[in-house]
């Protein structure tokens, strides 16, 4: 192990700048050093990414977690670390509903207990060994884990999206990215409409004026007057005679982000803070109806999935890739110029950052007061979630 506290577990040097939250000075440094409160549910993958009998390696704020699906379809999430010699369990094999480490064959059940040793125990009693397990569930076609205190998992809810269920679900369009950027940069990006210049080719929104911004408990609400879907390509989606596309409501509903245009076009953005400079971002867009481009005719429902695939490939994904490139460039800019003064003009961005900082500080306070703190304030900023029952 290197003595450099700025070096990640991977051995890759971490960027300069404040290594810990305590070191950070100023709002920008504090927000860029902040993690996200692990006492919430976080989307880690689409269900389709994890077939039966397979493992999926992920991370929450630097801490490795393996999710695996048993032969019966059940999902389990464990610390991605064999308790024997610390190999990643995600490199192991799923056997029934158990996970076997590839090295000496220790086999774990879904609660993280070693239930089988594939070698001689040298006359010892079978040791009782376990690794932390995390609550895991599915909703909206996504796999969610609860990386924090499992006792709180039942009290936290994953946002409901009633529009996507029932007999006439809205048309849905998904996009997922892993971006090399701090999670707060992504929250800033998706709700700050001053960056319409970046999207000058597609013009998903244009000429935005912030008309409201308010911090209400753990939520920032904001509205813009703007022309939504005003570009040549993006305008094809919307019947403007039916849907008010002159304003948009957004919220950073911690830790999730969402928008609503005229009650007809909505989205959720679920961010997984993998580490200080890596975030996985799940976008779920949904539309109550889609217009055939160039007409006022509504597309027949049976054609919606095909249309969504084409629209996603031609418009939505290229547009989001512009955002991805921008936040990754912002991350590099921050790492190079972390001490430079910041000029932030949009007051809503200040509120997102205040909320992110407060939630992280509240988590740190709560964690320190626990009988077995999670060891959160490690030098490299990693979160070590509390072990469950062991
Ligand atoms: S390292 Fe996993 S069984 Fe030995
Ligand atoms: Fe954008």
Coordinates of C-alpha atoms in Angstrom, one line a residue, chain A:
X1 CA 0.0 0.0 0.0
X2 CA 1.4 3.3 -1.0
X3 CA 1.8 6.1 1.6
X4 CA 0.2 8.5 -0.8
X5 CA -3.2 9.2 0.6
X6 CA -4.2 10.5 -2.8
X7 CA -3.7 7.2 -4.4
X8 CA -6.7 5.1 -5.1
X9 CA -6.9 1.4 -4.5
X10 CA -6.3 0.9 -8.1
X11 CA -2.9 2.4 -7.8
X12 CA -3.9 5.2 -10.2
X13 CA -3.0 8.6 -8.7
X14 CA -6.0 10.6 -7.6
X15 CA -6.2 14.2 -8.7
X16 CA -4.7 17.0 -6.6
X17 CA -7.1 19.1 -4.6
X18 CA -8.6 18.3 -1.2
X19 CA -8.2 14.6 -0.4
X20 CA -10.7 14.6 2.3
X21 CA -13.9 16.5 3.1
X22 CA -12.2 18.0 6.2
X23 CA -9.5 19.5 4.0
X24 CA -11.8 21.1 1.6
X25 CA -12.2 24.9 1.8
X26 CA -14.8 26.9 0.0
X27 CA -18.1 25.7 -1.5
X28 CA -16.8 24.3 -4.7
X29 CA -14.0 22.3 -3.0
X30 CA -16.4 21.0 -0.4
X31 CA -19.0 19.9 -2.9
X32 CA -16.4 18.2 -5.1
X33 CA -15.0 16.4 -2.1
X34 CA -18.4 15.3 -0.9
X35 CA -19.8 11.8 -1.4
X36 CA -23.5 11.0 -1.6
X37 CA -25.3 9.8 1.5
X38 CA -25.2 6.0 1.3
X39 CA -28.4 5.7 3.3
X40 CA -30.5 5.8 0.1
X41 CA -31.2 3.3 -2.7
X42 CA -28.9 3.7 -5.7
X43 CA -29.4 2.2 -9.2
X44 CA -26.4 0.2 -10.2
X45 CA -27.5 -1.6 -13.4
X46 CA -30.3 -2.4 -15.7
X47 CA -31.9 -5.7 -14.9
X48 CA -31.0 -7.0 -18.4
X49 CA -27.3 -6.5 -17.6
X50 CA -27.3 -9.3 -15.0
X51 CA -28.6 -12.7 -16.3
X52 CA -29.0 -15.7 -14.0
X53 CA -25.8 -17.2 -12.8
X54 CA -23.7 -14.1 -13.5
X55 CA -21.9 -11.5 -11.4
X56 CA -21.7 -7.7 -11.8
X57 CA -19.0 -5.7 -10.2
X58 CA -19.8 -2.2 -9.2
X59 CA -18.7 0.4 -6.6
X60 CA -20.2 2.9 -4.3
X61 CA -17.9 5.8 -3.5
X62 CA -14.8 3.6 -4.0
X63 CA -16.2 0.6 -2.1
X64 CA -16.4 -2.5 -4.3
X65 CA -19.7 -4.4 -4.4
X66 CA -20.6 -7.5 -6.3
X67 CA -24.2 -8.1 -7.3
X68 CA -25.0 -11.6 -8.5
X69 CA -28.1 -13.4 -9.7
X70 CA -28.7 -16.9 -8.5
X71 CA -30.0 -19.7 -10.6
X72 CA -33.5 -19.0 -9.3
X73 CA -33.3 -15.4 -10.5
X74 CA -32.8 -14.0 -7.0
X75 CA -30.4 -11.0 -6.6
X76 CA -27.8 -10.7 -3.9
X77 CA -25.2 -7.9 -3.2
X78 CA -22.0 -8.5 -1.2
X79 CA -18.8 -6.6 -0.6
X80 CA -16.7 -7.5 -3.6
X81 CA -14.0 -9.1 -1.4
X82 CA -13.3 -12.6 -0.4
X83 CA -12.7 -12.7 3.3
X84 CA -9.8 -15.2 2.7
X85 CA -7.2 -13.3 0.6
X86 CA -9.3 -10.4 -0.6
X87 CA -9.8 -11.5 -4.2
X88 CA -12.8 -9.9 -5.9
X89 CA -15.8 -12.2 -5.5
X90 CA -17.1 -10.8 -8.8
X91 CA -14.4 -12.9 -10.5
X92 CA -16.0 -16.0 -8.9
X93 CA -18.7 -18.4 -10.0
X94 CA -22.4 -18.5 -9.2
X95 CA -23.4 -21.9 -7.9
X96 CA -27.2 -22.2 -7.4
X97 CA -27.8 -19.1 -5.2
X98 CA -24.3 -19.1 -3.8
X99 CA -21.1 -17.4 -5.0
X100 CA -17.8 -19.2 -5.0
X101 CA -14.5 -17.4 -4.9
X102 CA -12.3 -18.5 -7.8
X103 CA -9.1 -19.0 -5.8
X104 CA -9.6 -21.6 -3.0
X105 CA -13.3 -22.1 -3.6
X106 CA -14.8 -20.5 -0.5
X107 CA -18.5 -20.3 -1.1
X108 CA -20.8 -17.5 0.2
X109 CA -24.5 -17.4 0.6
X110 CA -26.5 -14.3 -0.2
X111 CA -26.1 -13.0 3.3
X112 CA -22.3 -13.1 2.9
X113 CA -21.7 -16.1 5.1
X114 CA -19.1 -18.7 4.0
X115 CA -21.1 -21.9 3.8
X116 CA -18.5 -24.1 2.2
X117 CA -14.7 -24.5 2.2
X118 CA -13.5 -26.4 -0.8
X119 CA -10.3 -27.6 1.0
X120 CA -9.0 -29.2 4.1
X121 CA -9.4 -27.2 7.3
X122 CA -6.4 -28.7 9.1
X123 CA -8.4 -30.2 11.9
X124 CA -10.0 -26.9 12.8
X125 CA -13.7 -26.3 13.4
X126 CA -15.3 -24.7 10.4
X127 CA -14.6 -21.0 10.9
X128 CA -17.6 -18.6 10.9
X129 CA -16.7 -16.0 8.3
X130 CA -18.8 -13.5 6.5
X131 CA -18.5 -10.4 4.4
X132 CA -21.0 -7.5 4.4
X133 CA -24.2 -8.0 2.5
X134 CA -26.4 -5.1 1.2
X135 CA -30.1 -4.9 0.6
X136 CA -30.8 -5.2 -3.1
X137 CA -34.1 -4.9 -5.1
X138 CA -35.4 -4.1 -8.5
X139 CA -37.7 -1.3 -9.7
X140 CA -38.3 0.3 -13.1
X141 CA -36.2 -2.3 -14.8
X142 CA -33.2 -1.3 -12.7
X143 CA -31.2 -3.1 -10.0
X144 CA -30.9 -1.0 -6.8
X145 CA -28.6 -1.5 -3.8
X146 CA -28.7 0.2 -0.4
X147 CA -25.0 0.8 0.4
X148 CA -25.6 2.4 3.9
X149 CA -27.1 1.2 7.1
X150 CA -29.3 -1.7 6.2
X151 CA -31.6 -0.9 9.1
X152 CA -32.7 2.3 7.2
X153 CA -33.4 0.6 3.9
X154 CA -37.0 -0.1 4.6
X155 CA -37.7 3.5 5.4
X156 CA -36.2 4.9 2.2
X157 CA -38.2 4.7 -1.0
X158 CA -37.2 4.5 -4.6
X159 CA -39.1 7.1 -6.5
X160 CA -42.4 5.8 -7.9
X161 CA -43.1 6.3 -11.7
X162 CA -46.8 5.6 -12.0
X163 CA -46.7 6.7 -15.7
X164 CA -44.6 3.6 -16.6
X165 CA -47.1 1.1 -15.2
X166 CA -50.8 0.3 -15.7
X167 CA -52.6 -0.5 -18.9
X168 CA -51.3 2.4 -20.9
X169 CA -47.7 3.0 -19.9
X170 CA -46.0 6.0 -21.4
X171 CA -43.4 5.6 -24.0
X172 CA -40.0 5.1 -22.3
X173 CA -36.5 5.8 -23.4
X174 CA -33.5 4.7 -21.4
X175 CA -29.9 5.8 -21.5
X176 CA -27.0 4.9 -19.2
X177 CA -23.5 6.2 -19.1
X178 CA -20.4 5.9 -17.0
X179 CA -18.8 9.3 -16.9
X180 CA -15.4 10.3 -15.4
X181 CA -16.8 13.1 -13.4
X182 CA -17.8 13.8 -9.8
X183 CA -21.5 13.3 -9.1
X184 CA -22.2 16.9 -8.2
X185 CA -21.0 18.0 -11.7
X186 CA -23.7 15.8 -13.2
X187 CA -26.4 17.2 -11.0
X188 CA -25.2 20.7 -11.9
X189 CA -25.3 19.8 -15.6
X190 CA -28.7 18.3 -15.8
X191 CA -30.5 21.1 -14.0
X192 CA -28.5 24.1 -15.2
X193 CA -30.0 25.3 -18.5
X194 CA -27.3 28.0 -19.0
X195 CA -25.5 25.3 -21.1
X196 CA -27.9 25.5 -24.1
X197 CA -24.9 26.6 -26.1
X198 CA -23.4 23.1 -25.8
X199 CA -26.5 21.7 -27.4
X200 CA -26.7 24.3 -30.2
X201 CA -27.0 21.6 -32.8
X202 CA -30.0 19.8 -31.2
X203 CA -31.5 22.6 -29.2
X204 CA -33.4 20.5 -26.6
X205 CA -33.9 23.8 -24.7
X206 CA -33.2 27.3 -25.6
X207 CA -33.3 30.8 -24.2
X208 CA -33.9 29.6 -20.7
X209 CA -34.8 32.1 -17.9
X210 CA -34.8 30.8 -14.3
X211 CA -38.2 31.7 -12.8
X212 CA -38.0 29.9 -9.5
X213 CA -35.5 28.2 -7.3
X214 CA -36.1 27.0 -3.8
X215 CA -34.6 24.7 -1.3
X216 CA -37.3 22.7 0.5
X217 CA -36.0 20.3 3.1
X218 CA -34.0 17.8 1.0
X219 CA -35.1 19.0 -2.4
X220 CA -34.2 21.9 -4.7
X221 CA -37.1 22.9 -7.0
X222 CA -36.6 25.1 -9.9
X223 CA -38.4 26.3 -13.0
X224 CA -37.3 27.8 -16.3
X225 CA -39.2 29.6 -19.0
X226 CA -37.6 28.2 -22.0
X227 CA -38.4 26.7 -25.4
X228 CA -38.2 22.9 -24.8
X229 CA -37.5 20.7 -27.8
X230 CA -37.0 23.7 -30.0
X231 CA -34.5 22.2 -32.4
X232 CA -35.2 20.8 -35.8
X233 CA -34.7 17.3 -34.6
X234 CA -36.0 17.5 -31.1
X235 CA -39.2 19.3 -32.1
X236 CA -40.3 16.1 -33.9
X237 CA -41.3 14.5 -30.6
X238 CA -43.9 17.0 -29.4
X239 CA -47.3 18.2 -30.4
X240 CA -47.0 21.9 -29.4
X241 CA -50.7 22.5 -29.7
X242 CA -51.3 20.0 -26.9
X243 CA -48.3 20.3 -24.7
X244 CA -47.0 23.5 -23.1
X245 CA -43.3 23.5 -24.1
X246 CA -42.6 27.0 -22.9
X247 CA -41.5 26.1 -19.4
X248 CA -40.0 23.2 -17.5
X249 CA -40.1 22.2 -13.8
X250 CA -37.0 20.4 -12.4
X251 CA -36.0 19.1 -9.0
X252 CA -32.9 17.7 -7.4
X253 CA -34.9 15.4 -5.1
X254 CA -31.9 14.2 -3.2
X255 CA -30.2 12.1 -4.3
X256 CA -32.3 11.9 -7.6
X257 CA -33.0 14.4 -10.3
X258 CA -36.1 14.9 -12.4
X259 CA -38.0 17.1 -14.8
X260 CA -41.5 17.7 -16.1
X261 CA -42.5 19.6 -19.2
X262 CA -46.2 20.3 -19.5
X263 CA -47.1 17.1 -17.6
X264 CA -46.3 15.2 -20.8
X265 CA -42.6 14.8 -21.1
X266 CA -40.7 13.7 -17.9
X267 CA -37.5 12.2 -16.9
X268 CA -35.6 10.9 -13.9
X269 CA -31.8 10.8 -13.6
X270 CA -30.3 8.4 -11.1
X271 CA -26.6 8.9 -10.3
X272 CA -24.4 6.2 -8.8
X273 CA -21.3 7.9 -7.3
X274 CA -18.8 5.1 -8.0
X275 CA -15.8 7.2 -6.8
X276 CA -14.5 10.7 -6.6
X277 CA -14.3 11.0 -10.4
X278 CA -16.5 8.3 -11.7
X279 CA -20.3 8.3 -11.8
X280 CA -22.8 5.9 -13.5
X281 CA -25.8 7.8 -14.7
X282 CA -29.2 6.3 -15.5
X283 CA -31.6 8.4 -17.5
X284 CA -35.3 7.4 -17.8
X285 CA -37.2 9.6 -20.1
X286 CA -41.0 9.1 -20.7
X287 CA -43.5 10.7 -22.9
X288 CA -47.3 10.4 -22.7
X289 CA -47.6 10.6 -26.5
X290 CA -45.2 11.1 -29.4
X291 CA -46.1 13.0 -32.6
X292 CA -45.1 11.7 -36.0
X293 CA -42.4 14.2 -37.0
X294 CA -43.7 16.9 -39.3
X295 CA -47.4 16.2 -38.4
X296 CA -49.8 16.5 -35.5
X297 CA -50.6 12.8 -35.6
X298 CA -49.9 10.7 -32.6
X299 CA -47.8 7.7 -33.2
X300 CA -49.7 4.4 -32.7
X301 CA -48.7 2.8 -29.4
X302 CA -47.4 -0.4 -31.0
X303 CA -44.8 1.7 -32.9
X304 CA -43.6 3.6 -29.8
X305 CA -40.8 1.2 -28.8
X306 CA -39.3 1.3 -32.3
X307 CA -39.6 5.1 -32.5
X308 CA -37.9 5.4 -29.1
X309 CA -35.0 3.3 -30.3
X310 CA -34.5 5.4 -33.3
X311 CA -35.0 8.7 -31.5
X312 CA -32.6 7.6 -28.8
X313 CA -29.9 6.7 -31.3
X314 CA -30.4 9.8 -33.5
X315 CA -31.1 12.6 -30.9
X316 CA -31.2 11.8 -27.2
X317 CA -27.9 9.8 -27.0
X318 CA -25.8 12.1 -29.1
X319 CA -27.2 15.0 -27.0
X320 CA -26.3 13.3 -23.7
X321 CA -22.9 12.5 -25.1
X322 CA -22.3 16.2 -25.4
X323 CA -23.1 16.5 -21.7
X324 CA -20.8 13.6 -20.9
X325 CA -17.9 15.1 -22.7
X326 CA -18.6 18.5 -21.0
X327 CA -18.7 17.1 -17.4
X328 CA -15.6 15.0 -18.1
X329 CA -13.8 18.1 -19.3
X330 CA -15.0 20.0 -16.3
X331 CA -13.6 17.2 -14.0
X332 CA -10.2 17.5 -15.7
X333 CA -10.4 21.3 -15.5
X334 CA -11.2 21.0 -11.8
X335 CA -8.2 18.7 -11.2
X336 CA -5.9 21.0 -13.0
X337 CA -7.2 24.3 -11.5
X338 CA -8.8 23.2 -8.3
X339 CA -7.6 26.3 -6.5
X340 CA -8.9 28.8 -9.1
X341 CA -11.7 31.0 -7.9
X342 CA -15.1 29.9 -9.2
X343 CA -17.6 32.1 -11.0
X344 CA -21.0 30.6 -10.7
X345 CA -23.9 32.7 -12.1
X346 CA -26.9 30.4 -11.7
X347 CA -28.2 30.6 -8.2
X348 CA -29.9 27.2 -8.5
X349 CA -26.5 25.6 -8.9
X350 CA -25.5 27.1 -5.5
X351 CA -28.6 25.4 -4.0
X352 CA -27.7 22.0 -5.4
X353 CA -24.2 22.3 -4.0
X354 CA -25.5 23.5 -0.6
X355 CA -27.8 20.5 -0.4
X356 CA -25.1 18.0 -1.5
X357 CA -22.7 19.4 1.2
X358 CA -25.3 19.4 3.9
X359 CA -26.4 15.8 3.2
X360 CA -22.9 14.6 3.2
X361 CA -22.1 16.4 6.5
X362 CA -25.3 15.0 8.1
X363 CA -24.2 11.5 7.0
X364 CA -20.7 12.0 8.4
X365 CA -22.2 13.2 11.7
X366 CA -24.6 10.3 11.8
X367 CA -21.9 7.8 11.0
X368 CA -19.5 9.1 13.7
X369 CA -22.2 8.6 16.3
X370 CA -22.8 5.0 15.3
X371 CA -21.3 2.3 17.6
X372 CA -19.4 0.9 14.6
X373 CA -18.8 3.9 12.3
X374 CA -18.3 3.0 8.7
X375 CA -14.8 4.5 8.6
X376 CA -15.9 7.0 6.2
X377 CA -13.3 9.7 6.5
X378 CA -10.4 7.7 5.0
X379 CA -7.7 9.7 3.5
X380 CA -8.7 8.9 -0.1
X381 CA -12.3 9.8 0.6
X382 CA -13.6 6.2 0.3
X383 CA -16.8 5.2 2.0
X384 CA -16.6 1.9 3.8
X385 CA -20.2 1.0 4.5
X386 CA -21.0 -0.7 7.8
X387 CA -20.9 -4.4 7.8
X388 CA -24.2 -6.1 8.3
X389 CA -24.2 -8.2 11.5
X390 CA -20.6 -9.1 11.3

